Amino acid sequence: MTLATVPQYNSERTSIRGEHAVVLGAGMAGLLAARAVADAFDEVTIIERDSLPDEPADRRGVPQGRHVHVMLEAGKATLEDLFPGYRRDLLSAGGLEIDGACDVNFYAEGDFLADGPHHLPHYAATRPLYEQLVRHRVADCDGVELRSRCQFRDYLIDEAATTVEGVVFTNEAAAVEECDATLVIDATGRTSRTPAWLESHGYTPPPLDEVHIDLAYSTLVLQRPAADHRSFVMTLSPSHPRAAGVLPVEGDRWLVTVAGVHGDHPPTDPDGFGEFVASLPIPDIERLLEAYPRVSNDIAHYPFPSNLRHRYETLDRFPDGLVVIGDGIASFNPLYGQGMSVAALEALVLHQVLATGGLEGLAPRFFARSSEIIDVAWTMAVGSDHRFPQTTGPKPRGTGLMSRYIARLNRKAHTDGALRDAFLRVMMLERPPTTLLHPGVVWRVLQPSRRLA
Ligand SMILES: Cc1cc2nc3c(=O)[nH]c(=O)nc-3n(C[C@H](O)[C@H](O)[C@H](O)COP(=O)(O)OP(=O)(O)OC[C@H]3O[C@@H](n4cnc5c(N)ncnc54)[C@H](O)[C@@H]3O)c2cc1C
């Protein structure tokens, strides 16, 4: 499922009135889940380990927030749905809106893609800004309480071990506190302890699909002239195995992120970073580095060993009163920019399954619907990762053929803007991948290239 097929948010559609929902983690998935359930519960408590800044600042629990975060169309549209006026808030906080059809210099398969025929507005801002604006809007919802500096420790389960009834956590004063809940939502991210907890409480943990890519990111921040909105995306392929992204963000800055896979990790010292950038097949990013001052010499680094997918949808037994969302279910190679948008679509699904069936069998219904969203994002990310022979782990069926087709589509898109448009709308989780197989698209992709006389 993509944005085109996930039912949109509708505040009228709430069939239950639960007492108390607890959300673990105030990352994007936790905040969006809290918003989605706030209509159905009298109280929603979000428990977050970090101290949460008022301003859009980096924080310890989300170290990836220092790197380029792309908001795909699926996430952008859902944010506006859940928080009307989000775009206005983002732009007035200094975030930008750029046109994905022509403002983004998109390099793939050996050249830049031609400009697309249709306007494709998308945001350019830092992850801390996206999150801070969402956090403020969620904190303003009736009945929502955000408790920072509180660390989740354990679930409370009934005697029959069939229903999660609350949580144990260390509170702001470092004391152990318990609280009851009708529903607990685990949004603690990639390091979620729910699989281990299930195992230690007599449940089968979800099967894990792990696809090793051994990726690392390094990011440096440049000062940017206010009117200069240049941005670059450089995808990788076995013939060009290094990636880069340059994004104009609030505060007249550019985030410059570079990445490499299978151990080819970008350095964290300015000279090494510069050499890595100079090795890229396009000179544009090196020119930016030479022309504009750095905000500091600090270079953030993030290793990402593998894509992880916990197959909760396959479990026969799962406790009532609990669901997992966001990176806790699936954490994708970040080069495809999907995590926040998948979390947003999952929040819509949570809203939908609560509205249609209440708490009865909530987890299996939620996991089944979410898996349809994850399938699309997972197949795209892992399918591309498997183009590298060193990649190990389960390979979704048909990905080899699809990857070759998309590589050819990208080469054709060097001169055909309509193909750029078709490709980006799928990458942005706006339209399903099957749209790339519509006869009009296939015809453009398979047409023999015109030879120059
Ligand atoms: C380098 C990198 C770049 C990325 N780029 C993009 C991108 O371009 N676009 C995109 O959409 N996505 C991107 N992502 C993915 C994106 O960051 C996540 O998918 C998205 O934020 C959803 O994550 P989450 O909320 O599930 O988990 P997280 O963001 O990890 O949040 C988990 C939260 O839970 C809290 N927590 C953890 N344990 C506890 C505990 N015991 N008690 C209380 N609180 C706890 C943490 O402090 C944190 O606040 C990127 C990821 C990485 C690693």
Short mmCIF file of C-alpha atoms in Angstrom, two decimals, residues 90-346:
data_model
loop_
_atom_site.label_atom_id
_atom_site.label_comp_id
_atom_site.label_asym_id
_atom_site.label_seq_id
_atom_site.Cartn_x
_atom_site.Cartn_y
_atom_site.Cartn_z
CA LEU A 90 7.29 24.48 8.59
CA LEU A 91 7.77 27.33 6.13
CA SER A 92 7.42 29.99 8.82
CA ALA A 93 10.04 28.16 10.91
CA GLY A 94 12.49 28.51 8.00
CA GLY A 95 11.88 25.17 6.26
CA LEU A 96 11.76 25.29 2.47
CA GLU A 97 9.57 23.88 -0.24
CA ILE A 98 11.43 22.92 -3.39
CA ASP A 99 10.22 21.41 -6.63
CA GLY A 100 11.26 17.78 -6.97
CA ALA A 101 10.55 18.06 -10.71
CA CYS A 102 13.33 20.56 -11.41
CA ASP A 103 14.99 22.08 -8.29
CA VAL A 104 16.53 18.77 -7.23
CA ASN A 105 19.52 17.77 -9.34
CA PHE A 106 18.92 14.04 -9.35
CA TYR A 107 21.86 11.90 -10.49
CA ALA A 108 21.29 8.22 -11.21
CA GLU A 109 22.84 5.63 -13.51
CA GLY A 110 25.59 7.88 -14.80
CA ASP A 111 23.85 11.20 -15.44
CA PHE A 112 21.32 13.74 -14.17
CA LEU A 113 17.65 13.01 -14.81
CA ALA A 114 15.76 15.40 -17.10
CA ASP A 115 13.34 17.84 -15.44
CA GLY A 116 9.88 16.41 -14.87
CA PRO A 117 6.74 17.80 -16.55
CA HIS A 118 4.69 18.27 -13.36
CA HIS A 119 5.29 20.29 -10.24
CA LEU A 120 6.41 17.97 -7.35
CA PRO A 121 6.60 20.20 -4.28
CA HIS A 122 8.56 18.75 -1.42
CA TYR A 123 10.00 19.93 1.87
CA ALA A 124 13.61 20.66 2.69
CA ALA A 125 14.27 20.93 6.44
CA THR A 126 16.16 19.17 9.20
CA ARG A 127 14.83 16.15 11.02
CA PRO A 128 14.85 18.08 14.36
CA LEU A 129 12.56 20.72 12.80
CA TYR A 130 10.08 18.17 11.43
CA GLU A 131 9.98 16.48 14.80
CA GLN A 132 9.76 19.63 16.93
CA LEU A 133 6.75 20.92 14.95
CA VAL A 134 5.00 17.56 15.23
CA ARG A 135 5.85 17.38 18.95
CA HIS A 136 4.31 20.78 19.64
CA ARG A 137 1.14 19.92 17.74
CA VAL A 138 0.78 16.54 19.50
CA ALA A 139 1.39 18.09 22.93
CA ASP A 140 -1.49 20.50 22.18
CA CYS A 141 -3.99 17.65 21.55
CA ASP A 142 -6.63 17.17 24.24
CA GLY A 143 -5.68 14.49 26.74
CA VAL A 144 -2.09 14.04 25.54
CA GLU A 145 0.74 14.19 28.09
CA LEU A 146 4.37 14.09 27.02
CA ARG A 147 6.71 12.83 29.75
CA SER A 148 10.37 13.33 28.90
CA ARG A 149 13.32 11.93 30.89
CA CYS A 150 11.32 8.76 31.51
CA GLN A 151 12.78 5.40 30.51
CA PHE A 152 10.55 2.45 29.66
CA ARG A 153 11.61 -0.71 31.54
CA ASP A 154 8.96 -3.41 31.21
CA TYR A 155 5.39 -4.26 30.28
CA LEU A 156 2.80 -5.19 32.89
CA ILE A 157 1.02 -8.37 31.84
CA ASP A 158 -2.03 -10.10 33.35
CA GLU A 159 -1.75 -13.41 35.22
CA ALA A 160 -2.79 -15.46 32.20
CA ALA A 161 -0.02 -13.72 30.23
CA THR A 162 -2.43 -12.85 27.42
CA THR A 163 -2.89 -9.09 27.83
CA VAL A 164 -0.47 -6.21 28.34
CA GLU A 165 -2.06 -3.98 30.95
CA GLY A 166 0.47 -1.20 31.38
CA VAL A 167 4.14 -0.33 31.67
CA VAL A 168 6.93 0.09 34.20
CA PHE A 169 9.31 2.99 33.71
CA THR A 170 11.89 5.08 35.50
CA ASN A 171 10.40 8.54 35.86
CA GLU A 172 11.80 12.09 35.81
CA ALA A 173 12.87 11.75 39.45
CA ALA A 174 14.67 8.43 38.74
CA ALA A 175 11.98 6.52 40.68
CA VAL A 176 10.33 3.38 39.35
CA GLU A 177 6.72 4.06 38.35
CA GLU A 178 3.94 1.84 37.00
CA CYS A 179 1.00 2.96 34.94
CA ASP A 180 -2.04 1.08 33.65
CA ALA A 181 -2.98 1.26 30.00
CA THR A 182 -5.67 -0.14 27.73
CA LEU A 183 -3.21 0.03 24.84
CA VAL A 184 0.59 0.25 24.78
CA ILE A 185 2.32 1.30 21.55
CA ASP A 186 6.00 0.46 21.27
CA ALA A 187 7.66 3.22 19.19
CA THR A 188 11.15 2.87 20.68
CA GLY A 189 12.68 2.37 17.24
CA ARG A 190 15.24 -0.02 15.84
CA THR A 191 16.38 -1.18 19.28
CA SER A 192 12.82 -2.14 20.40
CA ARG A 193 12.97 -4.79 23.11
CA THR A 194 9.53 -6.26 22.31
CA PRO A 195 10.90 -9.32 20.39
CA ALA A 196 13.11 -10.32 23.37
CA TRP A 197 10.29 -9.59 25.83
CA LEU A 198 7.88 -11.81 23.87
CA GLU A 199 10.37 -14.67 23.98
CA SER A 200 10.90 -14.34 27.73
CA HIS A 201 7.11 -14.42 28.30
CA GLY A 202 6.35 -17.64 26.44
CA TYR A 203 5.59 -16.13 23.04
CA THR A 204 7.32 -16.88 19.76
CA PRO A 205 9.23 -13.74 18.74
CA PRO A 206 8.62 -12.46 15.21
CA PRO A 207 10.86 -13.97 12.51
CA LEU A 208 13.55 -11.46 11.57
CA ASP A 209 14.58 -10.65 7.99
CA GLU A 210 17.98 -8.99 8.03
CA VAL A 211 19.69 -7.72 4.89
CA HIS A 212 23.29 -6.61 5.44
CA ILE A 213 24.46 -3.55 3.53
CA ASP A 214 27.21 -2.26 5.88
CA LEU A 215 26.40 1.38 5.09
CA ALA A 216 27.68 4.52 6.80
CA TYR A 217 26.73 8.20 6.53
CA SER A 218 28.87 11.28 7.20
CA THR A 219 27.35 14.76 7.25
CA LEU A 220 28.84 18.23 7.25
CA VAL A 221 26.92 21.52 7.46
CA LEU A 222 27.67 24.47 5.13
CA GLN A 223 26.51 28.08 5.27
CA ARG A 224 24.14 28.86 2.40
CA PRO A 225 23.14 32.15 0.74
CA ALA A 226 19.45 32.56 1.62
CA ALA A 227 18.27 32.58 -2.00
CA ASP A 228 20.33 29.58 -3.11
CA HIS A 229 18.11 26.49 -2.95
CA ARG A 230 20.32 24.13 -4.93
CA SER A 231 19.95 20.53 -3.93
CA PHE A 232 21.49 17.27 -5.12
CA VAL A 233 20.63 13.62 -4.83
CA MET A 234 23.18 11.09 -6.05
CA THR A 235 22.00 7.50 -5.87
CA LEU A 236 24.43 4.61 -5.82
CA SER A 237 24.75 1.56 -8.01
CA PRO A 238 27.42 -1.14 -8.35
CA SER A 239 29.20 1.04 -10.97
CA HIS A 240 28.92 4.20 -8.76
CA PRO A 241 28.98 2.79 -5.23
CA ARG A 242 29.03 6.10 -3.33
CA ALA A 243 25.94 8.22 -2.62
CA ALA A 244 25.42 11.85 -1.68
CA GLY A 245 22.65 14.25 -0.77
CA VAL A 246 22.76 18.03 -0.45
CA LEU A 247 19.69 19.62 1.06
CA PRO A 248 19.01 23.32 1.74
CA VAL A 249 17.55 23.61 5.24
CA GLU A 250 16.37 26.23 7.72
CA GLY A 251 18.95 28.63 9.14
CA ASP A 252 20.49 29.27 5.68
CA ARG A 253 22.40 26.02 5.78
CA TRP A 254 23.04 23.06 3.50
CA LEU A 255 23.31 19.58 4.92
CA VAL A 256 25.90 17.70 2.89
CA THR A 257 25.62 13.95 3.45
CA VAL A 258 27.83 11.33 1.80
CA ALA A 259 27.53 7.59 2.17
CA GLY A 260 29.17 4.35 1.14
CA VAL A 261 28.22 0.70 1.39
CA HIS A 262 29.95 -2.58 2.19
CA GLY A 263 32.67 -1.02 4.27
CA ASP A 264 33.45 1.91 1.95
CA HIS A 265 32.58 4.32 4.77
CA PRO A 266 33.01 8.10 4.44
CA PRO A 267 35.56 9.66 6.81
CA THR A 268 34.79 12.03 9.68
CA ASP A 269 37.69 14.48 9.32
CA PRO A 270 37.29 17.48 6.99
CA ASP A 271 40.17 16.49 4.68
CA GLY A 272 39.01 12.90 4.34
CA PHE A 273 35.44 14.12 3.82
CA GLY A 274 36.66 16.44 1.04
CA GLU A 275 38.53 13.59 -0.66
CA PHE A 276 35.45 11.37 -0.52
CA VAL A 277 33.37 14.16 -2.11
CA ALA A 278 36.07 14.68 -4.78
CA SER A 279 35.78 11.00 -5.72
CA LEU A 280 32.10 11.38 -6.66
CA PRO A 281 31.30 11.30 -10.38
CA ILE A 282 29.87 14.86 -10.29
CA PRO A 283 31.99 17.92 -9.43
CA ASP A 284 29.06 20.03 -8.15
CA ILE A 285 29.25 19.04 -4.48
CA GLU A 286 33.01 19.52 -4.33
CA ARG A 287 32.47 23.02 -5.78
CA LEU A 288 29.95 23.82 -3.05
CA LEU A 289 32.44 22.68 -0.41
CA GLU A 290 35.11 24.94 -1.91
CA ALA A 291 32.82 27.95 -2.32
CA TYR A 292 30.96 28.11 0.99
CA PRO A 293 32.17 28.13 4.60
CA ARG A 294 31.44 25.28 6.96
CA VAL A 295 29.21 26.00 9.93
CA SER A 296 31.77 23.98 11.94
CA ASN A 297 34.34 21.25 11.43
CA ASP A 298 32.08 18.80 13.17
CA ILE A 299 31.18 15.84 10.93
CA ALA A 300 28.39 13.55 12.13
CA HIS A 301 28.77 9.84 11.41
CA TYR A 302 26.18 7.06 11.45
CA PRO A 303 26.89 3.40 10.71
CA PHE A 304 23.89 1.39 9.50
CA PRO A 305 24.80 -2.31 9.26
CA SER A 306 21.56 -3.81 7.98
CA ASN A 307 17.91 -3.49 7.00
CA LEU A 308 15.78 -5.16 9.70
CA ARG A 309 12.22 -6.41 9.37
CA HIS A 310 10.40 -8.12 12.25
CA ARG A 311 7.62 -10.16 10.68
CA TYR A 312 4.95 -9.53 13.33
CA GLU A 313 2.26 -10.17 10.72
CA THR A 314 3.17 -13.87 10.62
CA LEU A 315 2.66 -14.54 14.36
CA ASP A 316 -0.22 -16.77 15.51
CA ARG A 317 -0.09 -15.48 19.09
CA PHE A 318 0.51 -11.92 20.26
CA PRO A 319 -0.64 -10.32 23.52
CA ASP A 320 -3.70 -8.08 23.50
CA GLY A 321 -3.16 -4.46 24.48
CA LEU A 322 0.14 -4.03 22.61
CA VAL A 323 1.30 -2.95 19.15
CA VAL A 324 4.68 -2.01 17.69
CA ILE A 325 5.13 0.77 15.12
CA GLY A 326 7.84 2.50 13.05
CA ASP A 327 11.45 1.34 13.01
CA GLY A 328 10.52 -1.21 15.71
CA ILE A 329 8.82 -3.22 12.96
CA ALA A 330 11.08 -2.38 10.02
CA SER A 331 14.17 -0.23 9.66
CA PHE A 332 15.16 0.38 6.05
CA ASN A 333 18.38 1.44 4.36
CA PRO A 334 18.02 5.21 4.91
CA LEU A 335 19.30 6.10 1.44
CA TYR A 336 15.75 5.67 0.15
CA GLY A 337 14.35 8.17 2.70
CA GLN A 338 11.35 6.04 3.65
CA GLY A 339 11.31 5.68 7.48
CA MET A 340 9.32 8.78 8.51
CA SER A 341 6.81 8.34 5.69
CA VAL A 342 6.26 4.65 6.43
CA ALA A 343 5.71 5.60 10.10
CA ALA A 344 3.17 8.22 8.98
CA LEU A 345 1.24 5.73 6.83
CA GLU A 346 1.33 3.22 9.71
#
